[in-house]
Short mmCIF file of C-alpha atoms and ligand atoms in Angstrom, two decimals:
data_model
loop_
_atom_site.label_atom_id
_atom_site.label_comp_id
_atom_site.label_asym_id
_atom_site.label_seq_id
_atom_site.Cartn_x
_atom_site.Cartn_y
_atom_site.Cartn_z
CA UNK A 1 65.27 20.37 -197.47
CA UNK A 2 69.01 19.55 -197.94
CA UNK A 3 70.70 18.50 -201.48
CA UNK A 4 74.07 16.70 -201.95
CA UNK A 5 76.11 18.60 -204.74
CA UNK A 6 78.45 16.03 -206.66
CA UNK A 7 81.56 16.65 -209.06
CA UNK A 8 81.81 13.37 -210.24
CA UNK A 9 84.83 11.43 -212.61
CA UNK A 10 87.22 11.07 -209.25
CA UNK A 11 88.44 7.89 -208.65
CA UNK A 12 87.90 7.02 -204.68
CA UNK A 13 90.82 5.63 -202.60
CA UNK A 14 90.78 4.86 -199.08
CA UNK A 15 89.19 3.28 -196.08
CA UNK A 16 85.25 3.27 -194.92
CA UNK A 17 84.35 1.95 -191.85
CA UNK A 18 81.18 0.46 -192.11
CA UNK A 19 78.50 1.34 -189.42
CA UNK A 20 75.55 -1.21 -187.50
CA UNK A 21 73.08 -2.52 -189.62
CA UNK A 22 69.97 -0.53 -189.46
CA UNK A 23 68.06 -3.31 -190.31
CA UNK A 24 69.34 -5.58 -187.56
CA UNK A 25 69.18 -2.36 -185.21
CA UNK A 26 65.52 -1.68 -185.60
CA UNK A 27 63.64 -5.24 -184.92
CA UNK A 28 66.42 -5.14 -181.95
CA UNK A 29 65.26 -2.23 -180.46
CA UNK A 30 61.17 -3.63 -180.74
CA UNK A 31 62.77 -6.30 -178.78
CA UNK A 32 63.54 -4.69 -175.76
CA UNK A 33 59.42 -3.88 -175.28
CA UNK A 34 59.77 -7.73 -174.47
CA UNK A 35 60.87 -7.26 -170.82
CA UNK A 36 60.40 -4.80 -167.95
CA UNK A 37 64.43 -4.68 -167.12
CA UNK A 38 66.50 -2.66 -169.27
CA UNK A 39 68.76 -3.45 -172.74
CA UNK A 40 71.58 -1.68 -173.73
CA UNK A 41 72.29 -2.08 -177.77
CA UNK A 42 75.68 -1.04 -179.23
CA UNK A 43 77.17 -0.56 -182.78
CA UNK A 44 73.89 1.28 -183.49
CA UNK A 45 74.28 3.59 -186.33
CA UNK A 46 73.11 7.36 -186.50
CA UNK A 47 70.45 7.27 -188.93
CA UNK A 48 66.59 9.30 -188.22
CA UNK A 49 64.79 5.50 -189.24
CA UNK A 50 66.69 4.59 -185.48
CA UNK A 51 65.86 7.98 -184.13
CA UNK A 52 62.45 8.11 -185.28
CA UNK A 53 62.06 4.02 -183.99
CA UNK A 54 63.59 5.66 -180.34
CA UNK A 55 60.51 7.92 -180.48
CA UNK A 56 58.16 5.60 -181.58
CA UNK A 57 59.22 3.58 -178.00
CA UNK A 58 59.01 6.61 -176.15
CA UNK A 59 55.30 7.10 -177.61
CA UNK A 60 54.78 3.72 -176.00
CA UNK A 61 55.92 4.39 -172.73
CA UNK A 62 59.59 3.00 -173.03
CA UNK A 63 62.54 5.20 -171.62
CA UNK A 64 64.83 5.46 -174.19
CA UNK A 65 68.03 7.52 -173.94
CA UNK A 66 71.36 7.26 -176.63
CA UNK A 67 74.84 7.99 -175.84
CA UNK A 68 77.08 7.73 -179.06
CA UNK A 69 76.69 4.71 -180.40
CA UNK A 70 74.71 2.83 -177.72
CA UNK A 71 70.98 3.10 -177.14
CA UNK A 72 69.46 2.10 -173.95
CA UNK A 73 65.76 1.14 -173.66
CA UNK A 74 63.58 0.25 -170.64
CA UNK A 75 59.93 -0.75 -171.29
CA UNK A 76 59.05 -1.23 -167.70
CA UNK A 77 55.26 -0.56 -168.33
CA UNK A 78 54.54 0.34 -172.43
CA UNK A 79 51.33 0.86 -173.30
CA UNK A 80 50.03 -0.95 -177.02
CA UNK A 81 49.51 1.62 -179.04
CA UNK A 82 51.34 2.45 -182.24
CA UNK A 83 50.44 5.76 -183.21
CA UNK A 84 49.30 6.17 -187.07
CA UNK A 85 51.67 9.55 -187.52
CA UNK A 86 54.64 7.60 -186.31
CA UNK A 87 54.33 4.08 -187.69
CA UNK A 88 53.26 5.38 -191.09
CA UNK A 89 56.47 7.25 -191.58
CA UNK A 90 58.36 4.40 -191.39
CA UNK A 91 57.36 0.41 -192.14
CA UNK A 92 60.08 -0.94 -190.05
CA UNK A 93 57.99 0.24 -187.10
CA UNK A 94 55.50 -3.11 -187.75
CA UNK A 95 57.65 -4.84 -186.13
CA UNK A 96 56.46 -3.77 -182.85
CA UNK A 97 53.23 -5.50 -183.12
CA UNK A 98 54.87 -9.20 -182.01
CA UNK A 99 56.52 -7.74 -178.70
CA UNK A 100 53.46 -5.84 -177.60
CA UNK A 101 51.43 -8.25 -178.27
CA UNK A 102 53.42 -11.09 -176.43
CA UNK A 103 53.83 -8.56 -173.75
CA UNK A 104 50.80 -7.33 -172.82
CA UNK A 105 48.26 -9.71 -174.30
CA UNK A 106 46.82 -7.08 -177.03
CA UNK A 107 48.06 -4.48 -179.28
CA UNK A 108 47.15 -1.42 -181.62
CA UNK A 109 49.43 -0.86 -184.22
CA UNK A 110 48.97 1.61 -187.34
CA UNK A 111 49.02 -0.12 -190.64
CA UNK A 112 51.79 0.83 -191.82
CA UNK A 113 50.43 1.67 -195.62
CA UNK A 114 52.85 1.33 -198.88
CA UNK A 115 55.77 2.81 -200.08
CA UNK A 116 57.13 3.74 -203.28
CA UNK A 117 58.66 0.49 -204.22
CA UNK A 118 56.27 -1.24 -203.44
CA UNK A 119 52.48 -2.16 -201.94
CA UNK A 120 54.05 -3.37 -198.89
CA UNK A 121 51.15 -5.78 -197.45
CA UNK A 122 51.57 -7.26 -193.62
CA UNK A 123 49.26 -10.12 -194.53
CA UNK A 124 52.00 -12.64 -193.56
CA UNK A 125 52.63 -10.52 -190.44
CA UNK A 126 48.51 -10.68 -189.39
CA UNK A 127 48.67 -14.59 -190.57
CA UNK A 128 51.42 -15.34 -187.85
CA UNK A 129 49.63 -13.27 -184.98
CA UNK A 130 46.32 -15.37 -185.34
CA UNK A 131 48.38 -18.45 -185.80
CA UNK A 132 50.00 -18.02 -182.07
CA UNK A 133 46.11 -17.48 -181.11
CA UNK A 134 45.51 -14.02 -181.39
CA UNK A 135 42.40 -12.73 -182.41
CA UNK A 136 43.55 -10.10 -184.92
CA UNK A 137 41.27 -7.27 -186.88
CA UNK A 138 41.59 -4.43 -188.90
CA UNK A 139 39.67 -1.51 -186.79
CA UNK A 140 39.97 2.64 -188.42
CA UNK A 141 43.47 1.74 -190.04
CA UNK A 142 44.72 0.50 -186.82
CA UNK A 143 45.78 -3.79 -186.27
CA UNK A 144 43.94 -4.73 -183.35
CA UNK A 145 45.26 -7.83 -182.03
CA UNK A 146 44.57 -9.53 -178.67
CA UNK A 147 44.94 -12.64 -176.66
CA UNK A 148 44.75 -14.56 -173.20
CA UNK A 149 47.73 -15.89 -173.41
CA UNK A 150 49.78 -16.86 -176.99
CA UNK A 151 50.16 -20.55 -177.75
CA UNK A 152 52.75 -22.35 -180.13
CA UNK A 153 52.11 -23.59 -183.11
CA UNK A 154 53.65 -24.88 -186.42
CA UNK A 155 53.13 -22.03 -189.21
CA UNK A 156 54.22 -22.02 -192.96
CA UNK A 157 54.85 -18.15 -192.89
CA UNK A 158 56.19 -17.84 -197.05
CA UNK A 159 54.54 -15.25 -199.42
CA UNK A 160 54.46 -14.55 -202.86
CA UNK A 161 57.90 -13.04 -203.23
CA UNK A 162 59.18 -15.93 -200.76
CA UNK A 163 59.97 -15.01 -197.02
CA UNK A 164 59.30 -11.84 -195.33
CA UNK A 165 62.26 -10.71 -192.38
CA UNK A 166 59.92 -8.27 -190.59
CA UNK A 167 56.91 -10.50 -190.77
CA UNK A 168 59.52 -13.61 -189.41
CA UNK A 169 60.88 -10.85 -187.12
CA UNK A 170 57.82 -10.43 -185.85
CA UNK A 171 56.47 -14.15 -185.23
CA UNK A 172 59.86 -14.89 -183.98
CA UNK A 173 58.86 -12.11 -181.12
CA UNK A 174 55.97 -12.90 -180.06
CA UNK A 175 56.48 -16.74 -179.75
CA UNK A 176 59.60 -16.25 -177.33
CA UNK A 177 56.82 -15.77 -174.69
CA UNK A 178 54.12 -18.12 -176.18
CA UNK A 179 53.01 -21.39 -174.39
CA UNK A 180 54.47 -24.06 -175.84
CA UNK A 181 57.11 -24.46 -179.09
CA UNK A 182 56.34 -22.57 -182.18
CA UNK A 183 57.96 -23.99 -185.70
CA UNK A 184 58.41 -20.98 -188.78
CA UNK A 185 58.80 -22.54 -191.55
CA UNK A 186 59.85 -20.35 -194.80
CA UNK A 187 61.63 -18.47 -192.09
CA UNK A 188 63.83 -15.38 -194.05
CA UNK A 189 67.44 -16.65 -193.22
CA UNK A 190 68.82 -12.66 -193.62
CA UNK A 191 71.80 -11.94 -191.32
CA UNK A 192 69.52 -9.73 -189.30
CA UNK A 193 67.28 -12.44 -188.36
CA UNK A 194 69.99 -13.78 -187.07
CA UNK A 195 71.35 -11.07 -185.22
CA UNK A 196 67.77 -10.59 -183.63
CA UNK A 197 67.91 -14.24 -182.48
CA UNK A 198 70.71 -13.96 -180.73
CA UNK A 199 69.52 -10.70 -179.22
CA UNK A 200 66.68 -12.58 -177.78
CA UNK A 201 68.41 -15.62 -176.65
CA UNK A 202 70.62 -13.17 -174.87
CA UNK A 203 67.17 -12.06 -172.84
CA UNK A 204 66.59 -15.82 -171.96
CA UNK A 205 64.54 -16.85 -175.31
CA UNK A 206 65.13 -20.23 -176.52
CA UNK A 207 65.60 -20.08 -180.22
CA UNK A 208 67.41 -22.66 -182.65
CA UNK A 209 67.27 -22.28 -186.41
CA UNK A 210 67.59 -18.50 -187.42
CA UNK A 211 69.19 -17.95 -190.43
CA UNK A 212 67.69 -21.44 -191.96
CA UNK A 213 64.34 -21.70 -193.62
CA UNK A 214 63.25 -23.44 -190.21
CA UNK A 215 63.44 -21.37 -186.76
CA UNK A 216 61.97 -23.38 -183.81
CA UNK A 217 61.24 -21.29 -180.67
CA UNK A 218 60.41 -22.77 -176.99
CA UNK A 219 57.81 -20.26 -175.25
CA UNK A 220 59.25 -19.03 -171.91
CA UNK A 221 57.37 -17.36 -168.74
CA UNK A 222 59.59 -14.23 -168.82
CA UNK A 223 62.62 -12.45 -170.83
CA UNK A 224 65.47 -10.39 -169.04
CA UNK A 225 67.38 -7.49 -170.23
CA UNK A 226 70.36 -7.87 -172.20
CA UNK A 227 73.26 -6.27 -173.68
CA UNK A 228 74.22 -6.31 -177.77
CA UNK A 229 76.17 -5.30 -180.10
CA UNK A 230 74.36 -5.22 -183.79
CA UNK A 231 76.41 -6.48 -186.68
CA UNK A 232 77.92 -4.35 -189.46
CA UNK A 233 75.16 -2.93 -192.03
CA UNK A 234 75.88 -5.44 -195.41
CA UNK A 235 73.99 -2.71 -197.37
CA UNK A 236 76.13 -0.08 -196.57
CA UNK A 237 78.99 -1.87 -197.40
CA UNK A 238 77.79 -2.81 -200.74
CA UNK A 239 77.08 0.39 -201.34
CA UNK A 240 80.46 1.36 -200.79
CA UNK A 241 81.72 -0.95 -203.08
CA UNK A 242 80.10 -0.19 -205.97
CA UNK A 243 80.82 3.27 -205.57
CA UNK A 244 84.83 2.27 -205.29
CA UNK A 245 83.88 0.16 -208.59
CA UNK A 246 82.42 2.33 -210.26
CA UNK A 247 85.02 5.45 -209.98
CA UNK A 248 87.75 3.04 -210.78
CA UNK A 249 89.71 3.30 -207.24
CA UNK A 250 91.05 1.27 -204.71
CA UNK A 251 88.63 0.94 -201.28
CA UNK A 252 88.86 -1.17 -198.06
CA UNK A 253 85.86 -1.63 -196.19
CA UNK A 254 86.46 -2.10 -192.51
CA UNK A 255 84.55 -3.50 -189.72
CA UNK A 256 81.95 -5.76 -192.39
CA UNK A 257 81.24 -9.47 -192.44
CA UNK A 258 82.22 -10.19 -195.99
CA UNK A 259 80.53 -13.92 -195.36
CA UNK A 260 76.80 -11.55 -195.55
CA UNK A 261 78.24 -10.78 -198.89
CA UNK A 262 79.01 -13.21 -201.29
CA UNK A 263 76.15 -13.08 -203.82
CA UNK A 264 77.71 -9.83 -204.43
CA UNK A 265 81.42 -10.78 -204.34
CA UNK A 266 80.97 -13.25 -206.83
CA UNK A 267 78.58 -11.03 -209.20
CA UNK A 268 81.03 -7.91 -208.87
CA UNK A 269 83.68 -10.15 -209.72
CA UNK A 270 82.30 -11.40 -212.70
CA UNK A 271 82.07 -7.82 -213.73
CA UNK A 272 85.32 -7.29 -213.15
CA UNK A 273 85.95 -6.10 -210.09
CA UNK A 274 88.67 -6.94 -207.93
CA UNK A 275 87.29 -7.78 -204.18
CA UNK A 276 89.92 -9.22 -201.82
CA UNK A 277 88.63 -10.79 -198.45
CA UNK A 278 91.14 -9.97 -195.48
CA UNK A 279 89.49 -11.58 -192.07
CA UNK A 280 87.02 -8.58 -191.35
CA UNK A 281 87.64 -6.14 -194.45
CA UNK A 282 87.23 -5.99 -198.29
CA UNK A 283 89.21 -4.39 -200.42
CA UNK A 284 87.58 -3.75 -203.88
CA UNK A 285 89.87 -2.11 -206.39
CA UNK A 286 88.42 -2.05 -210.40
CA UNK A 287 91.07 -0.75 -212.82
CA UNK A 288 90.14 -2.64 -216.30
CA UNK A 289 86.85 -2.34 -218.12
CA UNK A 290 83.51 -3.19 -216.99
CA UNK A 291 81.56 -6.53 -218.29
CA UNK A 292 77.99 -6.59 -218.44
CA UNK A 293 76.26 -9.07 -215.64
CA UNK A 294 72.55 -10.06 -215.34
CA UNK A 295 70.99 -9.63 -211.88
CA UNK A 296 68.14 -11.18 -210.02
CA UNK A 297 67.31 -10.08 -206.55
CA UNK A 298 65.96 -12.88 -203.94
CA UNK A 299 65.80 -13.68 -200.93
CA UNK A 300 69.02 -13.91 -198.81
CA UNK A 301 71.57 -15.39 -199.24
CA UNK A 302 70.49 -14.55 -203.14
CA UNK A 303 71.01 -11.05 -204.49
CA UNK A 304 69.97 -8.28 -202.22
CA UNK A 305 67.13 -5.86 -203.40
CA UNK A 306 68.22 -3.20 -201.46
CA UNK A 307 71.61 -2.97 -203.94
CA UNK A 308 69.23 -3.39 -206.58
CA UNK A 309 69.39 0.06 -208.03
CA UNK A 310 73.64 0.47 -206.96
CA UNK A 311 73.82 -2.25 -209.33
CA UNK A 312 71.84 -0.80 -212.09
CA UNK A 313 74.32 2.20 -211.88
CA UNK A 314 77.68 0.15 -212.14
CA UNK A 315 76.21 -1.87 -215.42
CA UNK A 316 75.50 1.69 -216.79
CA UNK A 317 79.27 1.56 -217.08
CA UNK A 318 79.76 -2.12 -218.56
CA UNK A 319 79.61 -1.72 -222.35
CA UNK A 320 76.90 -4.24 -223.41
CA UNK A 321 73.89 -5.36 -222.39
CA UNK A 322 72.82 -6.45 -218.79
CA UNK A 323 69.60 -7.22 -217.38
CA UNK A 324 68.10 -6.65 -213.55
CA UNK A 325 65.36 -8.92 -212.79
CA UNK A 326 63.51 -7.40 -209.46
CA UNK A 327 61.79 -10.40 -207.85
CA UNK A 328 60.94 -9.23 -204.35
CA UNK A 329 59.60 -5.72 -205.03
CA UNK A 330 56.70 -4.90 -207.27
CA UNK A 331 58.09 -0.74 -208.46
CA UNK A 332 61.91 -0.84 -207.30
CA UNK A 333 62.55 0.83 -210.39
CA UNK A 334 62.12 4.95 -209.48
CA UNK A 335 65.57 5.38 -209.96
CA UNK A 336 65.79 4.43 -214.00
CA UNK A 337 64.03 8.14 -214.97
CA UNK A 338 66.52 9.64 -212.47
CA UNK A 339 69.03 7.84 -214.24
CA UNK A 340 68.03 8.14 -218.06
CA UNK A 341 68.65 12.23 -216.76
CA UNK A 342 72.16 11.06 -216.38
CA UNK A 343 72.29 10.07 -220.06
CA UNK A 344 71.89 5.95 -218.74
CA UNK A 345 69.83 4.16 -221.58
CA UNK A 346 67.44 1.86 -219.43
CA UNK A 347 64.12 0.21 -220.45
CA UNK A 348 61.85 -1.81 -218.36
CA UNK A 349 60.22 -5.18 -219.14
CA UNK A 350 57.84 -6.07 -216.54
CA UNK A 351 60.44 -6.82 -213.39
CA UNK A 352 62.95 -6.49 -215.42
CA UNK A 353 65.50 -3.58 -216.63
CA UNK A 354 67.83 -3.80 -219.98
CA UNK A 355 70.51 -1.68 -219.22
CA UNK A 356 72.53 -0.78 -222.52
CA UNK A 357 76.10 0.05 -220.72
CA UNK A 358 79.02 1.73 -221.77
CA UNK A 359 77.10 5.26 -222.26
CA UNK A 360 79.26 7.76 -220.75
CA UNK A 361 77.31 9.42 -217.72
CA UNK A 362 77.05 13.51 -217.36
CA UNK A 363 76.47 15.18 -214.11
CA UNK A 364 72.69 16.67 -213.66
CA UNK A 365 69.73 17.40 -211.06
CA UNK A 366 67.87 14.14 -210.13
CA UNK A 367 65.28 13.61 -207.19
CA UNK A 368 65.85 10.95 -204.62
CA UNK A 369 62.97 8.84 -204.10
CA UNK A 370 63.75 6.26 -201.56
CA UNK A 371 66.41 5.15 -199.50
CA UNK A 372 68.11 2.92 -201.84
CA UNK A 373 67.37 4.42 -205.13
CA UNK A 374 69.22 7.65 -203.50
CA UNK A 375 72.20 5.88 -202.76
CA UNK A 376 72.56 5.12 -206.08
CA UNK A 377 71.67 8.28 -207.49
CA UNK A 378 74.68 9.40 -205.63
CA UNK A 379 77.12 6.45 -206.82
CA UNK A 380 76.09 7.96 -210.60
CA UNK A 381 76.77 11.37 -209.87
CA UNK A 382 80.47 9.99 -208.40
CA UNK A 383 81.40 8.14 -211.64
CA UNK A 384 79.36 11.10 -214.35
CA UNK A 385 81.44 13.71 -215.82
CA UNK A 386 80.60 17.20 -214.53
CA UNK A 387 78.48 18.11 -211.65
CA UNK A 388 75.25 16.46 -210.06
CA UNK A 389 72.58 17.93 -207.70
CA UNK A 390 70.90 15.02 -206.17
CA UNK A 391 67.80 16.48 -204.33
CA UNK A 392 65.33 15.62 -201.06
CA UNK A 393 67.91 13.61 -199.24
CA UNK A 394 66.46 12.85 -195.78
CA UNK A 395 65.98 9.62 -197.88
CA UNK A 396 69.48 9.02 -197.78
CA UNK A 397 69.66 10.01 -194.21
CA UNK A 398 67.10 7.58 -193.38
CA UNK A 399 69.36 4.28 -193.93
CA UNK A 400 73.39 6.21 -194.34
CA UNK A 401 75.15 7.15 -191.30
CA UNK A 402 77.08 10.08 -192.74
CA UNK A 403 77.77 9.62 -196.00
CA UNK A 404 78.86 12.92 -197.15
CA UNK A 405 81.71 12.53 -194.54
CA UNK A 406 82.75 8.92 -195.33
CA UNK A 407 82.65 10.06 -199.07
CA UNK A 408 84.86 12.93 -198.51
CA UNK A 409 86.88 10.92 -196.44
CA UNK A 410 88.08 8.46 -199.76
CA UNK A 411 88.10 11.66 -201.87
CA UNK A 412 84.77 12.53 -203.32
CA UNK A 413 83.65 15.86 -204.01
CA UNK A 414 80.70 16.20 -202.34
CA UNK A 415 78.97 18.48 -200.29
CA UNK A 416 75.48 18.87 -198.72
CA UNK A 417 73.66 22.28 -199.42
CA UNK A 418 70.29 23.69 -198.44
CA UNK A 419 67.85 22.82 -201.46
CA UNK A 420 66.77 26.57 -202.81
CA UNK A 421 63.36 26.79 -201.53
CA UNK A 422 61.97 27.45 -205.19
CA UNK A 423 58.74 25.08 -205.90
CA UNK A 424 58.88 22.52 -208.12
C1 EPZ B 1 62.92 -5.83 -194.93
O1 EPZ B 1 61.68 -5.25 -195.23
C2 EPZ B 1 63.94 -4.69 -195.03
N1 EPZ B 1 63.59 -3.63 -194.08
C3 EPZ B 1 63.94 -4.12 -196.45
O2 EPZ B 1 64.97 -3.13 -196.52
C4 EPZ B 1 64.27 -5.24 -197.43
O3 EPZ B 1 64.23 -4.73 -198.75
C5 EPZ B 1 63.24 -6.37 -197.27
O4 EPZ B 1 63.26 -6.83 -195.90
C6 EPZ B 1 63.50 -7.54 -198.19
O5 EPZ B 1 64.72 -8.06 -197.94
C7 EPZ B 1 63.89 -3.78 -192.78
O6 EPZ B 1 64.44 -4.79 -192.37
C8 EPZ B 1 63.54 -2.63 -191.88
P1 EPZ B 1 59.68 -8.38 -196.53
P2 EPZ B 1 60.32 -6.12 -194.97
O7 EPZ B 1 58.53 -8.59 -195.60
O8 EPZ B 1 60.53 -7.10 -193.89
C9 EPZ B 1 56.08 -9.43 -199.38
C10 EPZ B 1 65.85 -0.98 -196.85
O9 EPZ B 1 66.07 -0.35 -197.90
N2 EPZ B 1 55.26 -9.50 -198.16
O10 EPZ B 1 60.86 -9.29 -196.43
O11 EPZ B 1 59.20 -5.16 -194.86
C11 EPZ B 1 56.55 -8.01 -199.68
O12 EPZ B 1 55.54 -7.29 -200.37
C12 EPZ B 1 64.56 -1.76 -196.72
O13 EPZ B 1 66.61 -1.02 -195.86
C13 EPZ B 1 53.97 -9.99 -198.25
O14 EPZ B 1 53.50 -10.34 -199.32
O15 EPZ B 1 60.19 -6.88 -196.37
C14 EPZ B 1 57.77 -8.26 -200.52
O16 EPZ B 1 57.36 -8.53 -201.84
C15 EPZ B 1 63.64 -1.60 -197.94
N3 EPZ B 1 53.22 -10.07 -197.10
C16 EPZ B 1 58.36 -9.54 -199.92
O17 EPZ B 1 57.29 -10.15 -199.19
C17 EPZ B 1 53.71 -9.69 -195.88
O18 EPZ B 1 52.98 -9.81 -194.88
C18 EPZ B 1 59.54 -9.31 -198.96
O19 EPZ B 1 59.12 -8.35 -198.03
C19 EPZ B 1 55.04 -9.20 -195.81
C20 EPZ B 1 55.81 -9.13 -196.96
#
């Protein structure tokens, strides 16, 4: 296993281009199982969650080949099975379910199981299958779901933490080829959704509505191939920013759609952080002290969870008290014992985390534990004093297209080492 070694205290300065959006990338690619002519996707970053999703197609029959940043993908005749050792590596893989499904009238897809940050239940996902008229079960861990052909309907598709983007991806799939119109309402409104939309409509769907609560879809007989480019990766960017923020340097972020953004803008700025908007880049530049902001992650266009824990690490810096409210994940809080290693005092109150700022940080070993909580182990060792081992990073490599390099790049020094193979 790899390691990133970190001698933090160095101010960054310089320019990041920001990559595709793996998040728009991956319910994309599912997409393409929709038709029996073949999509090209471009902008698509280098990250194994895309790999592995590219294999996961192949498993199913697709041919799927990648040059640089383009994938291509031809599902002339998949076959419905989702393996269990593929999609329960990675829980963006549910969202092939709605393609096969729509596809080839029945599907077997792995549960996908939890996570660390969280439980992770497809309820929603199941609730919006049987809704378009699939008869759905849960057979040896696997979703069976089948149908003689998928019919429109009107289905409220909102959960307990408010909208779910896979579970909308997924409805939003399968209804493209549905007879009849189908109505989400509680749709997620993320940028991705979005993106995927307009993937589809590019294939000869007929959606109107992504990115509101309401997305109204008009079944077709068939859906062509298509070429795409996804958009730039928001939560890349973000992380970028804080990490400019946080060192106390001067960053432009090229190639990002600050308008996926502003929740962030405006709550960086209140900390005191300057973030200039120039067409398609950022510039975030933080010279005074930090203040202390409170947080509360929602649903877009609210505060993203997945900067969550970046977050937490900048208000380690803002002398006073701030407080992180996590409302869309149950145990998005692995990275606080990382962090307290770090010399961060953080306690936890239910979803919520007082962060006492203003502590100076010192470099240390820390363990990543998932993709985002990584990221912002490696944000802390950048702004702590001294030297930081940040350990089991194929999480970072999961969501980050190579960000060692684009680190380096604005002057961080960091560099990626085999882990010494003693047990822990
Ligand atoms: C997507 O996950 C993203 N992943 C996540 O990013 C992101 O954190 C999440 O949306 C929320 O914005 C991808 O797009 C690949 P949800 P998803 O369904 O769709 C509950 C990252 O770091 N829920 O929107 O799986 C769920 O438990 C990843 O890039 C149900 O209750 O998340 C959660 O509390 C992490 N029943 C809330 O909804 C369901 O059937 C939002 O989850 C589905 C979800």
């Amino acid at each position: 296993m790899e390691s990133l070694v970190i001698n933090g205290g160095i101010p960054l300065f310089g320019e990041v281009e920001v990559s595709g959006s793996k998040n728009a990338t991956l319910p994309i690619m599912a997409a393409a199982l929709l038709t029996d002519e073949p999509c090209v996707i471009s902008n698509v970053p280098d990250l194994s969650d895309v790999n592995f999703m590219g294999r996961i197609l192949t498993t199913l029959g697709a041919h799927v080949e990648r040059e640089g940043d383009m994938i291509r993908i031809h599902a002339r005749n998949p076959r419905g099975i989702g393996d269990y050792n593929l999609v329960r590596k990675m829980r963006g893989s549910v969202c092939i379910l709605g393609p096969l499904l729509a596809r080839l009238k029945s599907a077997r897809v792995s549960m996908p199981g939890g996570c660390v940050i969280g439980t992770r239940p497809i309820n929603l996902h199941l609730k919006g299958m049987k809704a378009l008229g699939a008869d759905v079960s849960i057979e040896g861990g696997y979703i069976c779901a089948s149908t003689r052909r998928l019919r429109g309907t009107e289905l409220f598709l909102g959960g307990r933490s408010g909208p779910t983007v896979l579970g909308t991806a997924n409805v939003m799939m399968a209804a493209t080829l549905a007879e009849g119109e189908t109505v989400i309402d509680s749709a997620a409104c993320e940028p991705e959704i979005i993106d995927l939309a307009n993937f589809l409509n590019k294939m000869g769907a007929r959606i109107e509505g992504a990115g509101s609560p309401t997305i109204r879809i008009k079944g077709v007989e068939s859906l062509h191939g298509a070429e795409y480019s996804v958009i730039p990766d928001r939560i890349e960017a973000i992380t970028y920013a804080i990490a400019a923020a946080g060192t106390g340097g001067e960053v432009t972020l090229k190639n990002l759609r600050p308008e996926h953004i502003t929740a962030v803008i405006d709550k960086m700025r209140e900390a005191g952080v300057s973030m200039e908007r120039n067409n398609g880049a950022l510039t975030i530049r933080r010279t005074g002290e930090l203040s202390p902001v409170d947080v509360t992650t929602l649903p877009y266009a609210g505060f993203p969870t997945d900067v969550q824990a970046q977050m937490m690490v900048l208000m380690t810096l803002a002398p006073g008290i701030s407080i992180i409210t996590e409302r869309i994940f149950e145990s998005r809080f692995m990275h606080v014992n990382e962090l307290a290693r770090l010399g961060a005092d953080i306690s936890q109150e239910g979803p919520s985390a007082i962060v006492k700022g203003g502590l100076p940080l010192s470099g240390a070993e820390v363990m990543a534990s998932d993709l985002r909580a990584s990221a912002a182990l490696v944000i802390a060792g950048l702004v702590a004093s001294g030297s930081t081992k940040v350990n089991r990073i194929y999480h970072i490599d999961r969501g980050y297209e190579r960000l060692d390099k684009k680190l380096q790049k604005i002057g961080a020094r960091i560099k990626r080492v085999q882990e010494n193979n003693r047990s822990d």
